[in-house]
XYZ file of C-alpha atoms in Angstrom:
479
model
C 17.076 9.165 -24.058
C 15.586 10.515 -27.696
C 13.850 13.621 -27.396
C 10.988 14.121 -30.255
C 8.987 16.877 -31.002
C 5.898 16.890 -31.937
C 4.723 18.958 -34.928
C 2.906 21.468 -33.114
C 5.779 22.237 -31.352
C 7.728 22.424 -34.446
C 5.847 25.191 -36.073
C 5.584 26.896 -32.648
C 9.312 26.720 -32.569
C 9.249 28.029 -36.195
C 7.435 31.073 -35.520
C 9.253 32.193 -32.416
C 12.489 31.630 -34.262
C 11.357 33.677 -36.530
C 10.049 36.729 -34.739
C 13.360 36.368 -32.738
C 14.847 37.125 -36.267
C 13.231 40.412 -36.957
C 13.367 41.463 -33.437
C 17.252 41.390 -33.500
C 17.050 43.069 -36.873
C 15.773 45.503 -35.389
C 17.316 45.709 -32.100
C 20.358 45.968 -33.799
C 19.100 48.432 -36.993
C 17.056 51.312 -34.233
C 20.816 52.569 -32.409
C 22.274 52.568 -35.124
C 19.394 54.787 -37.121
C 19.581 57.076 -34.072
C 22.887 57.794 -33.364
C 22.874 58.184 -37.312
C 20.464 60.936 -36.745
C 21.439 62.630 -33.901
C 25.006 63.011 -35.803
C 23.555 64.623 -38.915
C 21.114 66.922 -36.161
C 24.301 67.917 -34.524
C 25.868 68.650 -37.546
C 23.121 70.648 -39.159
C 22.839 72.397 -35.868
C 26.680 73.532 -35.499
C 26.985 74.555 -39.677
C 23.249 76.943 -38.620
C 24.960 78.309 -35.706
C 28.072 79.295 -37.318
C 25.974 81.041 -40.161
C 23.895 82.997 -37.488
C 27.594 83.670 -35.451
C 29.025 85.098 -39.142
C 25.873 87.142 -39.595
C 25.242 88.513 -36.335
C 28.661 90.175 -36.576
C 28.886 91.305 -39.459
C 25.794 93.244 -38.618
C 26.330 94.065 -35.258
C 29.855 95.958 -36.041
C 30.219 99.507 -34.632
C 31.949 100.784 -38.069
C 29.442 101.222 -40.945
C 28.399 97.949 -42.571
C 29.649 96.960 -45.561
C 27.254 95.861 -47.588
C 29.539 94.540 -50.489
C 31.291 92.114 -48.671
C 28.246 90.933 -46.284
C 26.817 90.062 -49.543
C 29.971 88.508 -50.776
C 30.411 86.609 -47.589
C 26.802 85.449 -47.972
C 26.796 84.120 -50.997
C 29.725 82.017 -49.763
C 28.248 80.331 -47.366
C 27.578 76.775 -48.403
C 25.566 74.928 -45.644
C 23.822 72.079 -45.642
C 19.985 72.341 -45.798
C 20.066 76.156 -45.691
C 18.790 77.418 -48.999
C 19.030 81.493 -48.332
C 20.571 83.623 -45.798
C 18.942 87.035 -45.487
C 19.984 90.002 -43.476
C 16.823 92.325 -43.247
C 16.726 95.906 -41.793
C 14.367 97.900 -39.346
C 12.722 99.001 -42.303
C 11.705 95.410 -43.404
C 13.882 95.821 -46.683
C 16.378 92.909 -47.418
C 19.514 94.341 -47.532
C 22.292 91.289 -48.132
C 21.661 87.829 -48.926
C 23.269 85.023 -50.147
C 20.803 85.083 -52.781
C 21.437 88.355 -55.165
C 17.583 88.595 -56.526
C 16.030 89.278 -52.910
C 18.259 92.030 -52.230
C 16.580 95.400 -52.280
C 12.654 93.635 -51.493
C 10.918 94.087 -49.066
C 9.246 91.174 -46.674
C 5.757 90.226 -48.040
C 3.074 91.045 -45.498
C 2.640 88.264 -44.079
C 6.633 88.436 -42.753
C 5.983 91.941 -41.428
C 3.121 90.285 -39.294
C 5.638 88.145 -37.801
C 7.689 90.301 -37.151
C 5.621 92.856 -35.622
C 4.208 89.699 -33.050
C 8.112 89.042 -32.396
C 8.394 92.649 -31.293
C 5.003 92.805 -28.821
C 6.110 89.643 -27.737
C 7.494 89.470 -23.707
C 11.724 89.895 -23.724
C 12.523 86.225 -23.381
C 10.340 85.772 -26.207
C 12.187 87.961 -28.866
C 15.370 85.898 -29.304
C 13.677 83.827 -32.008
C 10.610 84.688 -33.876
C 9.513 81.909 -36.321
C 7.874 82.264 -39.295
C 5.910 78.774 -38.747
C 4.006 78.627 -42.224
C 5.318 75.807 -44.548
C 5.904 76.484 -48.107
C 6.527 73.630 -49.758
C 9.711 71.519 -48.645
C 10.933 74.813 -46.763
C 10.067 76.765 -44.071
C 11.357 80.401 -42.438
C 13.397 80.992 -39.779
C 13.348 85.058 -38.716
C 15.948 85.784 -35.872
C 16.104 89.660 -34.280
C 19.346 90.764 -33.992
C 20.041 92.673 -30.560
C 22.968 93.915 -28.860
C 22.937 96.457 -26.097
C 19.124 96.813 -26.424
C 19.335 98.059 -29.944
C 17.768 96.249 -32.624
C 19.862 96.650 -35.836
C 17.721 94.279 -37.913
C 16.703 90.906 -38.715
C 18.242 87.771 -39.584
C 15.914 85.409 -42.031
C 16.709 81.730 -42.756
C 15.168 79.727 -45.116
C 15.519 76.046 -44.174
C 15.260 73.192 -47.168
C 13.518 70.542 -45.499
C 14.538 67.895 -48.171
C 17.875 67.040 -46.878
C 16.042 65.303 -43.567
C 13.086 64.088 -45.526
C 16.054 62.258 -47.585
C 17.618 61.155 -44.575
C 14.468 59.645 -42.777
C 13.268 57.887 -45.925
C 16.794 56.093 -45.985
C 16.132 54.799 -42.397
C 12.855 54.077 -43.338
C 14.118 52.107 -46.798
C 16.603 50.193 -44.282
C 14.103 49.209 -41.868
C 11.450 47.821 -44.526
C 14.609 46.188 -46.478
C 15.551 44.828 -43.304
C 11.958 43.236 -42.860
C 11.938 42.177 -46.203
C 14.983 40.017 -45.951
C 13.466 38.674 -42.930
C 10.044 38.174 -44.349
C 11.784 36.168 -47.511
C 14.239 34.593 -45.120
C 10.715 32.950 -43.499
C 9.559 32.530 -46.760
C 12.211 29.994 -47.787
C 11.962 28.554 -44.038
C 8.464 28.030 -44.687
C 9.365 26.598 -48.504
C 11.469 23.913 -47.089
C 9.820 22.629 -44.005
C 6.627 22.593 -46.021
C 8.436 20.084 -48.585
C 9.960 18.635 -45.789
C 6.233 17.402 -44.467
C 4.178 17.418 -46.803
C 6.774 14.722 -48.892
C 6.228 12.176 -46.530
C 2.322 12.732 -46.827
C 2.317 12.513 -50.387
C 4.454 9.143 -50.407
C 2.078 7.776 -47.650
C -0.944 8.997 -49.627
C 0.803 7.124 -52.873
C 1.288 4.067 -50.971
C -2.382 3.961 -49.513
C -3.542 4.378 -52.936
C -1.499 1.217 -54.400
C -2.401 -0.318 -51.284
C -6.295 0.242 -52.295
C -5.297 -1.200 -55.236
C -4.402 -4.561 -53.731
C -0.683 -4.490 -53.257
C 0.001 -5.149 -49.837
C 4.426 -4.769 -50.442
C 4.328 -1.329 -49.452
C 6.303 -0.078 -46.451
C 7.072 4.104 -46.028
C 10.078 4.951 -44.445
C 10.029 6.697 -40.621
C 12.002 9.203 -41.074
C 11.085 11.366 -37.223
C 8.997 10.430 -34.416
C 6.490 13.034 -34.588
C 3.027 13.038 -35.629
C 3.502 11.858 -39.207
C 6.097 9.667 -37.806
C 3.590 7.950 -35.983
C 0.894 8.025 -38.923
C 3.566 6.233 -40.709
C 4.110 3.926 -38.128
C 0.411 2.556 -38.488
C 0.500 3.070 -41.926
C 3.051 0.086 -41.770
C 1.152 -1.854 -38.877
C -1.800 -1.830 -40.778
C -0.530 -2.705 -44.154
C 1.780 -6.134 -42.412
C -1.705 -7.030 -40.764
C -3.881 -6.796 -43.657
C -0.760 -8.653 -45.569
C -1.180 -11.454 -42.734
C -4.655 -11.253 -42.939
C -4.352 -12.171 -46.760
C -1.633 -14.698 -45.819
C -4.402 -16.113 -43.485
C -7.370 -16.069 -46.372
C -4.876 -17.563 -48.996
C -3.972 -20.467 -46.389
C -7.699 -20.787 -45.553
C -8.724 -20.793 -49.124
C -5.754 -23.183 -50.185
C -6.691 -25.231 -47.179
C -10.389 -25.429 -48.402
C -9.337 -26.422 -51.702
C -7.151 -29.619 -50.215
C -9.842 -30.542 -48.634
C -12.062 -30.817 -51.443
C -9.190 -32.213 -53.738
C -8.251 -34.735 -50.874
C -11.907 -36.004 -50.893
C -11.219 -36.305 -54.914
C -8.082 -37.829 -55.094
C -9.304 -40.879 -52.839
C -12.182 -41.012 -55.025
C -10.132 -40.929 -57.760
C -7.795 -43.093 -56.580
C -10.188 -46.076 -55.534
C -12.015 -45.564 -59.468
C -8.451 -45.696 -60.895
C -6.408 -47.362 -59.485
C -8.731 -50.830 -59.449
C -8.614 -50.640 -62.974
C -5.066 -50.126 -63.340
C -4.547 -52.750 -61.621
C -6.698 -55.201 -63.193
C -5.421 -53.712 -66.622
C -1.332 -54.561 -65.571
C -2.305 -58.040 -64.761
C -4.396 -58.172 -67.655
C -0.878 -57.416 -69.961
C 0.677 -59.937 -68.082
C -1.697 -62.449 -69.166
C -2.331 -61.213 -72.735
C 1.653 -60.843 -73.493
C 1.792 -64.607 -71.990
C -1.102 -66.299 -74.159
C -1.236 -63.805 -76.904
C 2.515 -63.353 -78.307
C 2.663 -63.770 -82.167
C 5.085 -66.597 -82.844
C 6.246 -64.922 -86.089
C 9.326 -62.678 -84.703
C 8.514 -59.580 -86.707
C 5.430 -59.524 -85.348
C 6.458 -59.813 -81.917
C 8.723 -56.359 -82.206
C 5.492 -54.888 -83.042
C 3.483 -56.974 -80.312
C 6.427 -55.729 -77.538
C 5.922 -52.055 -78.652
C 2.885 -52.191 -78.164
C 3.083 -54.231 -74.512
C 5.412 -51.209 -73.438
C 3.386 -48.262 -74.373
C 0.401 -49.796 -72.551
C 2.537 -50.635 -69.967
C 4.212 -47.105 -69.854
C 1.053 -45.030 -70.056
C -0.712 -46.779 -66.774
C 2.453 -45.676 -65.440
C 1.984 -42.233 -66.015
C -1.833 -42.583 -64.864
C -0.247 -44.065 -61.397
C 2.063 -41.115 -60.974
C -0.889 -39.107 -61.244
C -3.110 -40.477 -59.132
C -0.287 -40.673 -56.528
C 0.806 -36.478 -57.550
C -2.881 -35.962 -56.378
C -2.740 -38.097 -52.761
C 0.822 -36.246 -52.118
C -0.677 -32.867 -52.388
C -4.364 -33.554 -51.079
C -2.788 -35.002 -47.916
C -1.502 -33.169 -44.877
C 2.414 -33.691 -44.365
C 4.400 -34.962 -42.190
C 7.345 -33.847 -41.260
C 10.369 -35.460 -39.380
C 12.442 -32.173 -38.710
C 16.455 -33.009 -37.542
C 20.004 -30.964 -37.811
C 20.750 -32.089 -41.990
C 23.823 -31.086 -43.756
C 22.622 -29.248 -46.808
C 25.626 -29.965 -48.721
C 24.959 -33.638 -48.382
C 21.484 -33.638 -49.294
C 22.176 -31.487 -52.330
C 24.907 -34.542 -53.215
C 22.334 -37.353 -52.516
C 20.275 -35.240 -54.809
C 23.135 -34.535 -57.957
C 23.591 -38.337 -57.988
C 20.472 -39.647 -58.677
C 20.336 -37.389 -61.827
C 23.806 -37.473 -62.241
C 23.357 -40.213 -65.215
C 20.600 -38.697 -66.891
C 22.346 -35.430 -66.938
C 25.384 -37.135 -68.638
C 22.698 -38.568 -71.333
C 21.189 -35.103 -71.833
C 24.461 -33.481 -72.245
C 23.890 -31.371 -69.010
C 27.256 -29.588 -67.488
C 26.187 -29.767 -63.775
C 28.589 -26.480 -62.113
C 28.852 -27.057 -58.338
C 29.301 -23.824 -55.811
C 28.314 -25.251 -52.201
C 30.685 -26.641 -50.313
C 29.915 -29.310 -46.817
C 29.019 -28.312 -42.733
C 26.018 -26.081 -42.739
C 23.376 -27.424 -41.284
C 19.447 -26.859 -41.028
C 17.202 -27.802 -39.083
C 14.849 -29.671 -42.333
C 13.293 -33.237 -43.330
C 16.052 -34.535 -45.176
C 13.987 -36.777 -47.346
C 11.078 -34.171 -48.605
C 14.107 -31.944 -48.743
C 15.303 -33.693 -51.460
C 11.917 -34.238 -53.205
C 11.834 -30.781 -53.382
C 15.959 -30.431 -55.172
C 14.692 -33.367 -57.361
C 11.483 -31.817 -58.711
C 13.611 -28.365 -59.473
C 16.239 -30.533 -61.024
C 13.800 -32.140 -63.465
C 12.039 -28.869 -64.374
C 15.381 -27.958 -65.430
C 15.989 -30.951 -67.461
C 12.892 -30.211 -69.287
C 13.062 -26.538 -70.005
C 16.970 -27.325 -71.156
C 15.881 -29.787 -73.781
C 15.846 -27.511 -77.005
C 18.669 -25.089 -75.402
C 22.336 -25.230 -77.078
C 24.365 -24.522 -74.121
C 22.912 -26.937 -70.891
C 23.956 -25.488 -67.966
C 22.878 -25.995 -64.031
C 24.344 -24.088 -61.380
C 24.043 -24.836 -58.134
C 25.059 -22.368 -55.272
C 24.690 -22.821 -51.668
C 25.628 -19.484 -49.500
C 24.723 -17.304 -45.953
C 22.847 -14.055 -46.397
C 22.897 -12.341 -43.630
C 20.888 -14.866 -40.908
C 19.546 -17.035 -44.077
C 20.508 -19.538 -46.127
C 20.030 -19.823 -49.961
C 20.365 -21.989 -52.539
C 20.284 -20.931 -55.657
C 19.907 -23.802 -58.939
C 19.686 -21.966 -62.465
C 19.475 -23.367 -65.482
C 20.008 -22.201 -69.008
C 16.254 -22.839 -70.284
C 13.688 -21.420 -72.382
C 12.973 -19.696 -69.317
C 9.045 -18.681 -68.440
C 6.825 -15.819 -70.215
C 6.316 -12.653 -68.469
C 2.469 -13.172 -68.368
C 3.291 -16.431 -66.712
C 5.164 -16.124 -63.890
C 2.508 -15.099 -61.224
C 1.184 -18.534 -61.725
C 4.181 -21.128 -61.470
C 3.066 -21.551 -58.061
C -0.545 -22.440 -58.712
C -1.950 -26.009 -58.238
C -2.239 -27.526 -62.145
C -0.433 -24.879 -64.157
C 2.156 -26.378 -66.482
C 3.504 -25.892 -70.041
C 5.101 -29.251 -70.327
C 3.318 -31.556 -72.202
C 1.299 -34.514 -70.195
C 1.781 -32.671 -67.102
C -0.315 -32.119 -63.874
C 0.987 -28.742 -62.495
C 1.729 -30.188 -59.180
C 5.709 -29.921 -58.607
C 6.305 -26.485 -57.948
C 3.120 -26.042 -56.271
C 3.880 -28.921 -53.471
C 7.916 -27.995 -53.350
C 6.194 -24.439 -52.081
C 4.148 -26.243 -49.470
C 6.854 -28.390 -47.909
C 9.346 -25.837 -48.213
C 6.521 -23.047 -46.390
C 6.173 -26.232 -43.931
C 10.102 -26.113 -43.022
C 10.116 -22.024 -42.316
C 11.618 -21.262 -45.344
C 10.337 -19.557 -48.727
C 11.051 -19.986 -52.523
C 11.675 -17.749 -54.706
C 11.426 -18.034 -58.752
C 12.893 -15.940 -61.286
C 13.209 -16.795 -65.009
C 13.284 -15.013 -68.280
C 12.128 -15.992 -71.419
C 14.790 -16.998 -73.473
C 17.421 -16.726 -70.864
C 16.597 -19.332 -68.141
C 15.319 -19.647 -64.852
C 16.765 -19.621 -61.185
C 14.530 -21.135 -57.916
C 15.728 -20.079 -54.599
C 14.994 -22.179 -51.265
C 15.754 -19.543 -48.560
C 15.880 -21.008 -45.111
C 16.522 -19.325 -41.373
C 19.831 -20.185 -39.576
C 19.119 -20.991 -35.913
């Protein structure tokens, strides 16, 4: 069983995938940004404590402080996002720091207000008094330091914000980058299913326009069984049924026109061929009781006798051309060996090939058979052969192939010639009822080998090139 989506479903499909995209992004970006950040928060937090630890004893020792190496140990310190270590006395006066500038000043007011809330403050609430006004990308950190109820001073931090503004921004810039490759990732999703549609619109829109235009060959390819699957699908349904419809019109039309050139040809045919006939009888008589009795002039008198006899010849062929095509046909349909027909055929021109200097190249070979009327079947072979005859008259090298194959479940037979061929401009109208370029002609040959060929199930097919020759092609079914 084929499973098709439709295109709805497709885009719905598109999206989800999509959003299931970014959500594992993410999914997989947010643990890792957080046990990032609890790392560098545990980090920062132990490098603060040992600081404080340092500090506290230093200050806290029961010998005299040393002020000279608290400052020297101070000024060693190197911890991340701590800018200045202060250690301040009960007087408010900085007394070591790891900055050498501060030492000897005394906390601005606004510190001694802090500190003098830490010390009113309840006893659980004097292990950390925070000086909570921002400056900048830095804020204070004021700890009391307290051991067996004696305050021996203060302990100030001054904490650089930067180094976690830097770190969040980097999340941050991973997160968005993250969404970004996402959002492009869509982007080109988007890119190439939208070419992937819209292609097939724009050749369907192509071939409605040249279909507008009047040519009715144009098939698009179905590609999927989705919506514009299905739009293509009746694109070609409707383009094979208007092509029948024309087929019908064109039959309808060409039927029309028999009818009104059957009604002519008998008309024609009872004012000619009277005439003719009275005119042939006529010669008799006149070449019987007329013929000079000098013999030079009866050369002269014969000529004459044959051209008159020779031209209401022609005039019979035509009026018989026009009763073969105005009249319906009749077809005795039986199991025919090509190859033999096509040898029946080669025979009866056989002779004036040899007197035209015609090199007649055989490819076919005997025992497949179609189901064909042998006889119109080789009207047909003969009127092709004799086109060729004619369009090989002025040619140097005279040539006809003929080739009899299978294609597939058809048969073809091919007979080329090495002609003058046909001009470009000419070729729609080989076909056509009364187009010729020979000389004295009616136009009729091609135009009735198409019908009785049609009439059989089978098609022809012309192609020629000016200069180069021509090739007709009788195409048939194999049952």
């Amino acid at each position: 069983m084929q499973f098709s989506f439709s295109l709805n479903l497709k885009l719905i499909l598109m999206i989800l995938f999509l959003q299931l995209i970014l959500f594992l992004t993410l999914l997989f970006l947010y643990p890792q940004s957080e046990q990032k950040l609890l790392k560098e928060v545990e980090k920062h937090a132990k490098e603060l404590t040992t600081a404080i630890q340092a500090t506290v004893v230093e200050t806290t020792r029961t010998d005299s402080i040393d002020i000279a190496h608290l400052n020297e140990y101070l000024s060693s310190l190197n911890i991340k996002g701590v800018k200045e270590v202060s250690i301040i006395d009960n007087a408010n006066r900085i007394v070591a720091s790891s900055n050498p500038l501060n030492i000897g000043h005394v906390l601005a007011e606004e510190e001694k207000m802090t500190i003098a809330e830490a010390q009113s403050s309840p006893k659980e609430e004097k292990v950390i008094s925070l000086f909570s006004e921002e400056a900048g990308n830095t804020y204070n950190i004021i700890l009391p330091v307290v051991a067996r109820d004696i305050r021996f001073g203060y302990i100030q931090l001054n904490i650089d914000r930067e180094e976690f503004s830097r770190f969040l921004r980097e999340i941050y810039v991973r997160r968005v980058t993250a969404m970004a490759f996402v959002f492009f990732i869509g982007i080109i999703i988007a890119g190439v299913l939208s070419r992937h549609y819209t292609r097939p619109l724009k050749e369907l829109a192509n071939s409605a326009m040249r279909v507008a235009e009047g040519d009715l060959d144009q098939r698009v390819e179905i590609n999927s069984r989705d919506e514009i699957g299905r739009l293509s699908e009746s694109f070609n349904y409707m383009v094979e049924r208007l092509r029948e419809g024309k087929n019908i019109e064109e039959r309808l039309r060409e039927a029309e026109h028999l009818a009104g050139l059957g009604q002519l040809s008998r008309n024609v045919a009872h004012e000619i061929r009277n005439p003719l006939n009275f005119i042939n009888l006529s010669i008799a008589h006149i070449d019987e009781k007329y013929r000079p009795a000098e013999t030079e002039r009866q050369g002269q008198f014969d000529l004459l006798m044959e051209g008159i006899k020779l031209e209401i010849q022609r005039l019979n062929r035509l009026v018989n051309d026009f009763l073969d095509y105005s009249k319906p046909i009749k077809l005795n349909i039986q199991k025919t060996d090509v190859g033999h027909v096509i040898d029946d055929s080669l025979n009866l021109v056989r002779a004036k090939a040899e007197a035209d200097g015609v090199a007649i190249v055989k490819e076919y070979g005997t025992g497949q058979e179609l189901n064909i009327d042998k006889d119109l079947m080789k009207s047909c072979i003969l009127n092709i052969f004799s086109n060729a005859f004619h369009a090989m008259e002025r040619s140097g090298e005279k040539v006809l192939t003929i080739r009899a194959e299978k294609a597939g479940t058809e048969f073809v037979l091919s007979i080329k010639d090495t002609g003058t061929g046909v001009k470009a401009e000419n070729m729609p109208k080989v076909f056509e009822p009364f187009f010729t370029t020979k000389p004295g002609g009616l136009g009729l040959g091609l135009a009735i080998t198409k019908r009785v060929i049609e009439e059989q199930g089978g098609r022809i097919e012309f192609y020629s090139s000016e200069g180069e020759g021509s090739e007709a092609r009788l195409i048939f079914p194999i049952s």
